[in-house]
mmCIF file of C-alpha atoms in Angstrom:
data_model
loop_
_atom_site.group_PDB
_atom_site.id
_atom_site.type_symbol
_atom_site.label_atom_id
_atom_site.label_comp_id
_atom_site.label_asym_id
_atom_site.label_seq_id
_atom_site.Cartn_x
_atom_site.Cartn_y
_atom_site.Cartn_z
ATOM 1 C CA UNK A 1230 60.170 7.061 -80.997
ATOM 2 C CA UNK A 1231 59.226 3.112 -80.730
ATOM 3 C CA UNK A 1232 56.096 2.099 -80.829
ATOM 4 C CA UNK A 1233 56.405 1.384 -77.227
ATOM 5 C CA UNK A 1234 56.947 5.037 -76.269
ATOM 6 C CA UNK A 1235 54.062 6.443 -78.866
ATOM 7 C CA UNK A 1236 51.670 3.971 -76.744
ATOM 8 C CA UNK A 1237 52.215 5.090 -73.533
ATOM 9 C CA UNK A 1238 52.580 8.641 -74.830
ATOM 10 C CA UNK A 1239 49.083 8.409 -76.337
ATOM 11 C CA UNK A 1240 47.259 6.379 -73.028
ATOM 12 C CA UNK A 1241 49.033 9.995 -71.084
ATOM 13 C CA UNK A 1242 46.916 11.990 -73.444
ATOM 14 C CA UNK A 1243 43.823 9.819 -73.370
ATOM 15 C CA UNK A 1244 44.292 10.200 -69.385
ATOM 16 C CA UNK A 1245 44.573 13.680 -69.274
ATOM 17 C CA UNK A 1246 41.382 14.089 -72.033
ATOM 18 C CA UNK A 1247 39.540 12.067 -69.898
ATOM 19 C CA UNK A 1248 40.699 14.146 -66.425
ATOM 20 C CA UNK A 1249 39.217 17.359 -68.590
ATOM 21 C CA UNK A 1250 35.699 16.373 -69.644
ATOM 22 C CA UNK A 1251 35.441 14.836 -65.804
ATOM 23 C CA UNK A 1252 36.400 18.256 -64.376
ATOM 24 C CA UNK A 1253 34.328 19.883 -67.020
ATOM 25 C CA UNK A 1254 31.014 17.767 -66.189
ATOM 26 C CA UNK A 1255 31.902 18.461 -62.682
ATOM 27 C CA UNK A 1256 31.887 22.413 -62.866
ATOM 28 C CA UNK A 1257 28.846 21.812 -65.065
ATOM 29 C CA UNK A 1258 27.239 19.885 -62.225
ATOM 30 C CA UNK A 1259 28.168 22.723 -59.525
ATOM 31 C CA UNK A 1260 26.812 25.317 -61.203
ATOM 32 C CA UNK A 1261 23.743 23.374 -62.248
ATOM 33 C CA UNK A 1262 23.117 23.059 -58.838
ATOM 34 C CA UNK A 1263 24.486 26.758 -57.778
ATOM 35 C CA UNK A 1264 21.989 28.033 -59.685
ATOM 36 C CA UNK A 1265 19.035 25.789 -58.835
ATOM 37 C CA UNK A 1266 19.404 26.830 -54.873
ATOM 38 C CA UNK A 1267 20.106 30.339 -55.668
ATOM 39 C CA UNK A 1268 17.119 30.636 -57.978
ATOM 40 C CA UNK A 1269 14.997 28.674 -55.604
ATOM 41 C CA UNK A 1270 11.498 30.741 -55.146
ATOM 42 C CA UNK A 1271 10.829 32.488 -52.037
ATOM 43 C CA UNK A 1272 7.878 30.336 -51.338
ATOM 44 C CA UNK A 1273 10.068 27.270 -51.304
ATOM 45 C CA UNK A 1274 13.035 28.530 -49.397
ATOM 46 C CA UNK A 1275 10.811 30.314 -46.677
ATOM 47 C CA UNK A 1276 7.646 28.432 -46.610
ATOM 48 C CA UNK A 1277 4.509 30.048 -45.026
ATOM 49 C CA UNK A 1278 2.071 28.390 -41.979
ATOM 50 C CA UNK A 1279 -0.060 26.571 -45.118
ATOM 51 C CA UNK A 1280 3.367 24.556 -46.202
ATOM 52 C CA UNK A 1281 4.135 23.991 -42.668
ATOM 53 C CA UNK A 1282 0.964 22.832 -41.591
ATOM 54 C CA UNK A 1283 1.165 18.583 -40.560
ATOM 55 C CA UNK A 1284 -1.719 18.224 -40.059
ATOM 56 C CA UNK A 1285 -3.215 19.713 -43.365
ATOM 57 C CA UNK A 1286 -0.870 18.833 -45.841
ATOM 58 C CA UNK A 1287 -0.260 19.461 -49.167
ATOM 59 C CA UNK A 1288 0.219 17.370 -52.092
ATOM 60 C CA UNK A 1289 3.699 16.029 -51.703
ATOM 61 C CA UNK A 1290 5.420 16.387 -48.328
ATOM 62 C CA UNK A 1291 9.144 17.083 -47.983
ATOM 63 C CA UNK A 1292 11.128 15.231 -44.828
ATOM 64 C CA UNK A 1293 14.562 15.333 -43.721
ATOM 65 C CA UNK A 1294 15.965 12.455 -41.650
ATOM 66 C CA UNK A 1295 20.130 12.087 -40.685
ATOM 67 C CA UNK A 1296 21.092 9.108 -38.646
ATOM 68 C CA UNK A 1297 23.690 6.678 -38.952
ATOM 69 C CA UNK A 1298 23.191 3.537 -41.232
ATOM 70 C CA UNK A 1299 23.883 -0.003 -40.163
ATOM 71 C CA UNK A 1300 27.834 -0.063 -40.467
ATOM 72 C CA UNK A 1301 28.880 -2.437 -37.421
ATOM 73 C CA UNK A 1302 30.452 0.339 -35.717
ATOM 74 C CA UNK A 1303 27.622 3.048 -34.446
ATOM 75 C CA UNK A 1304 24.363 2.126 -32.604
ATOM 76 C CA UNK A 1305 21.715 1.168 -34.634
ATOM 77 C CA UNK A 1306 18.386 1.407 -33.074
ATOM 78 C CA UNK A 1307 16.699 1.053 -36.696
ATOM 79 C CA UNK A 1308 16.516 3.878 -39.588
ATOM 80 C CA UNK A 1309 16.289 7.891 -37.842
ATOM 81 C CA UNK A 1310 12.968 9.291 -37.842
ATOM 82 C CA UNK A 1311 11.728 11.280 -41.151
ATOM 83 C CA UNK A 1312 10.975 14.547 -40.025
ATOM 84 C CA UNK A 1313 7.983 16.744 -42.111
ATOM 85 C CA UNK A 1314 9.848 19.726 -43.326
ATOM 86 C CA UNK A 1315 7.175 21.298 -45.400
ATOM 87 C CA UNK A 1316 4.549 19.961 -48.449
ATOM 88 C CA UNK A 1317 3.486 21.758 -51.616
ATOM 89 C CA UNK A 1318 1.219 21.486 -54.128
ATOM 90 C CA UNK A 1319 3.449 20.926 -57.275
ATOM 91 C CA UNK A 1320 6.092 18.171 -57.574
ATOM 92 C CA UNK A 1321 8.044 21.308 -58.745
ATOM 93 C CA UNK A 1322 8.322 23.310 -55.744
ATOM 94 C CA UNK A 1323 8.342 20.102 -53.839
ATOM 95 C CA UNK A 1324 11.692 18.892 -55.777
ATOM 96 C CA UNK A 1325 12.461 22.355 -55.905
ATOM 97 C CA UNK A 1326 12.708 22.585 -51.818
ATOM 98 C CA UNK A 1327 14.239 18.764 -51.831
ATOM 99 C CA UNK A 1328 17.600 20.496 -53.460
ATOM 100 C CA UNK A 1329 17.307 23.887 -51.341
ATOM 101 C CA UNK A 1330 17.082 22.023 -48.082
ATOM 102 C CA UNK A 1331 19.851 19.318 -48.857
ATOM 103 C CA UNK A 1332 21.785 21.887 -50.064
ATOM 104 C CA UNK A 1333 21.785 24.746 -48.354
ATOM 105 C CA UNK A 1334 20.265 24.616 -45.018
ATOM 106 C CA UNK A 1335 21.401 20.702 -44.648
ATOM 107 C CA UNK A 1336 22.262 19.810 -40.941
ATOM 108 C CA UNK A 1337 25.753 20.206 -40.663
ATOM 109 C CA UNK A 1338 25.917 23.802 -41.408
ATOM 110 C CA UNK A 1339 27.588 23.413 -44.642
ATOM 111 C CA UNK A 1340 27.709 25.710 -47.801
ATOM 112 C CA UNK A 1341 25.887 24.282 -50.991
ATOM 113 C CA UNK A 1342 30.334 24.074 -52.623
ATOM 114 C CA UNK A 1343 30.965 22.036 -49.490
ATOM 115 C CA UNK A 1344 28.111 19.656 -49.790
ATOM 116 C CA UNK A 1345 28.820 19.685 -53.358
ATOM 117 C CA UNK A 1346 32.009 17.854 -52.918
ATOM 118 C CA UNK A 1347 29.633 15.263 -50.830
ATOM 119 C CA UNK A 1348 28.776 12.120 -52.796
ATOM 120 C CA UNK A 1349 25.394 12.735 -53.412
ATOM 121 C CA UNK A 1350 22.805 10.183 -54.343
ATOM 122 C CA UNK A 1351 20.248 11.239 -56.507
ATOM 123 C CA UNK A 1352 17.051 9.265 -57.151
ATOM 124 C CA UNK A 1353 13.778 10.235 -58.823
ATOM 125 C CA UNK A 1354 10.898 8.088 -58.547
ATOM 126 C CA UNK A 1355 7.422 9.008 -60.176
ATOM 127 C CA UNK A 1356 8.933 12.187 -60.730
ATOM 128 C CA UNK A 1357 9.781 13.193 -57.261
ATOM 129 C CA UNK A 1358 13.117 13.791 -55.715
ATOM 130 C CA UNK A 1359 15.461 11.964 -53.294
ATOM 131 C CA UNK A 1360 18.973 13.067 -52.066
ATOM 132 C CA UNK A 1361 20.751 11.896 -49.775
ATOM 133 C CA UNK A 1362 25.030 11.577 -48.691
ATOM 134 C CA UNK A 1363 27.568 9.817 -45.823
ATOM 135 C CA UNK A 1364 30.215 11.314 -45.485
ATOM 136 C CA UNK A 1365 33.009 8.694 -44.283
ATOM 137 C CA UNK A 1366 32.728 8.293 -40.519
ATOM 138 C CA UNK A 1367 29.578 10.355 -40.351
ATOM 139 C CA UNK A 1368 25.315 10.366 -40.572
ATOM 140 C CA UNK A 1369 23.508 9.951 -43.749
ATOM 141 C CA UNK A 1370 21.410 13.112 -44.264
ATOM 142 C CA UNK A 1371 18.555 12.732 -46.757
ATOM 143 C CA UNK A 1372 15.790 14.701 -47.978
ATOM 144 C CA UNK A 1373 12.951 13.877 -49.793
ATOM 145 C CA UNK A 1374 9.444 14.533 -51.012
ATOM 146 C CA UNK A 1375 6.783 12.056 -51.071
ATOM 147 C CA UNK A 1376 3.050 12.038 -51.975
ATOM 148 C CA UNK A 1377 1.372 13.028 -48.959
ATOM 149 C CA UNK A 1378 -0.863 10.014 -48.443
ATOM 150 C CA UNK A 1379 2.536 7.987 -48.235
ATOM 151 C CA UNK A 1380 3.750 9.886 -45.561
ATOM 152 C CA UNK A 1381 2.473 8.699 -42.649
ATOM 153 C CA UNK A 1382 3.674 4.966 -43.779
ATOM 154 C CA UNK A 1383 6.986 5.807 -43.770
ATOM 155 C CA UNK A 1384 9.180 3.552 -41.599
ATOM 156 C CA UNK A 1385 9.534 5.235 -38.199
ATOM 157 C CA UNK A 1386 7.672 8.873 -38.991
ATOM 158 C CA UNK A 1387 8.744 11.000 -36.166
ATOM 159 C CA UNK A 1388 5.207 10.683 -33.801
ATOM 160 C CA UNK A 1389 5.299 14.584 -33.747
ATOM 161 C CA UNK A 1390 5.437 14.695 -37.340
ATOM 162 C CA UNK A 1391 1.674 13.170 -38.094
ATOM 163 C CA UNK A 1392 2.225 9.894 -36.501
ATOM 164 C CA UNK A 1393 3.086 6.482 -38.481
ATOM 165 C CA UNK A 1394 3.542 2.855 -38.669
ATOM 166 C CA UNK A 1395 6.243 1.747 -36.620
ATOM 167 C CA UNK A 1396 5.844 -1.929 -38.161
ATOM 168 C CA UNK A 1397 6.995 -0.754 -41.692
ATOM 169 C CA UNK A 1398 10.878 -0.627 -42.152
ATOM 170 C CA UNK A 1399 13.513 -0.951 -45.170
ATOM 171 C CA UNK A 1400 13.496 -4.122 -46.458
ATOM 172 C CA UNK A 1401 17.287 -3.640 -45.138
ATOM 173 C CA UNK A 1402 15.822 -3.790 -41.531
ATOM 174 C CA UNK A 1403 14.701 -7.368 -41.176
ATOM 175 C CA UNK A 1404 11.204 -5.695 -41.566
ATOM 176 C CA UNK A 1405 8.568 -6.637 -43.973
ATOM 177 C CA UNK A 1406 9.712 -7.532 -47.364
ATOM 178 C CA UNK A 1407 7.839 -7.531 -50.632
ATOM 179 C CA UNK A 1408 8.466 -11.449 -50.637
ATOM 180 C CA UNK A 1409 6.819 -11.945 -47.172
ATOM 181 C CA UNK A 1410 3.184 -12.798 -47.626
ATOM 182 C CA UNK A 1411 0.842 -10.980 -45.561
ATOM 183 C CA UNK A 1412 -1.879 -11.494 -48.074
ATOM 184 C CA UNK A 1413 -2.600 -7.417 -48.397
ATOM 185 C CA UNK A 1414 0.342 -6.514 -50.998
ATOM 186 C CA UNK A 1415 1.690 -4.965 -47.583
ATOM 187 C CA UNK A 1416 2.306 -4.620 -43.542
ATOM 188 C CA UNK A 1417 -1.296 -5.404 -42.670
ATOM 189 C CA UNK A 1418 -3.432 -5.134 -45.321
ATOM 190 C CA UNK A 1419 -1.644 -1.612 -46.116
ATOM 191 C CA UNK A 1420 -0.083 -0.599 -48.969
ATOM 192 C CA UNK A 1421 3.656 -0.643 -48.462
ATOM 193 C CA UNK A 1422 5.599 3.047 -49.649
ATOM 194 C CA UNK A 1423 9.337 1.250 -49.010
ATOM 195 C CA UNK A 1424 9.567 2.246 -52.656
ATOM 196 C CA UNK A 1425 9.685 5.897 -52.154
ATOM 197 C CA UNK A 1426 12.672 6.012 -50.487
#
């Protein structure tokens, strides 16, 4: 065998090692998140009048928006509204509903495998949760939980859900930015929550 042949032979195996530990982190990953939505509490999957309640809420508030992003080819009339799903108490059971909602009652029907083979973005800022995927050709869906002071400043809070400031967007959205200078550290004197998105 030349040295040629032992090269390519071992770059094969290197390949094929790497294609194991990918699948492997990938069934990890599934069944990380299997069990997280099937061991979800029945508070969080099923919340009661208190979590639902807008106008009193909770802690840290859980919304759902889906709506196509800025991609040249769909109307854009400007992010979709975030709509108040629920709010708990703990960042826990707030995170906790963040995956159960994405997941498993996301809005395209989907089971929790099928949106597992999504690309998912995952962020976690000040310990609470933010997922969100786009499928080619299709809406982003994201869910999210947010203190619930921040809420109401979201960019374009459905008016049904508690009301909000239609003057705040993504920085994305030729909106406020944190270089403009409006001399209040936000939009009008308010603190800006872009950051919790």
């Amino acid at each position: 065998m030349t040295q040629q042949e032992r090269a390519r032979k071992r770059l094969r195996e290197e390949a094929a090692e790497e294609a194991k530990r990918a699948r492997r982190k990938r069934d990890e990953d599934e069944r990380r998140v299997e069990t997280a939505v099937a061991g979800t509490a029945e508070a969080v999957r099923k919340p009661d009048a208190r979590h639902r309640d807008k106008a009193a809420p909770l802690a840290f508030v859980v919304w759902t928006s889906c709506g196509y992003r800025p991609d040249g080819w769909h109307s854009y009339d400007g992010p979709p509204p975030k709509e108040f799903d629920s709010s708990f108490a703990t960042k826990k059971e707030a995170n906790d509903r963040v995956r159960y909602r994405f997941y498993a009652k996301n809005t395209w029907g989907l089971g929790v495998r099928e949106m597992m083979e999504q690309e998912v973005e995952e962020k976690e800022r000040g310990g609470l949760l933010t997922l969100s995927t786009t499928p080619p050709d299709s809406e982003c869906w994201t869910v999210a939980a947010v203190p619930a002071e921040a809420f109401q400043f979201l960019s374009d809070v459905d008016e049904d859900d508690g009301g909000g400031s239609d003057d705040i967007r993504y920085d994305d959205d030729d909106g406020p930015s944190d270089d403009d200078d409006d001399g209040g550290g936000g939009v009008g004197g308010r603190r800006r929550y872009d950051f919790l998105l």
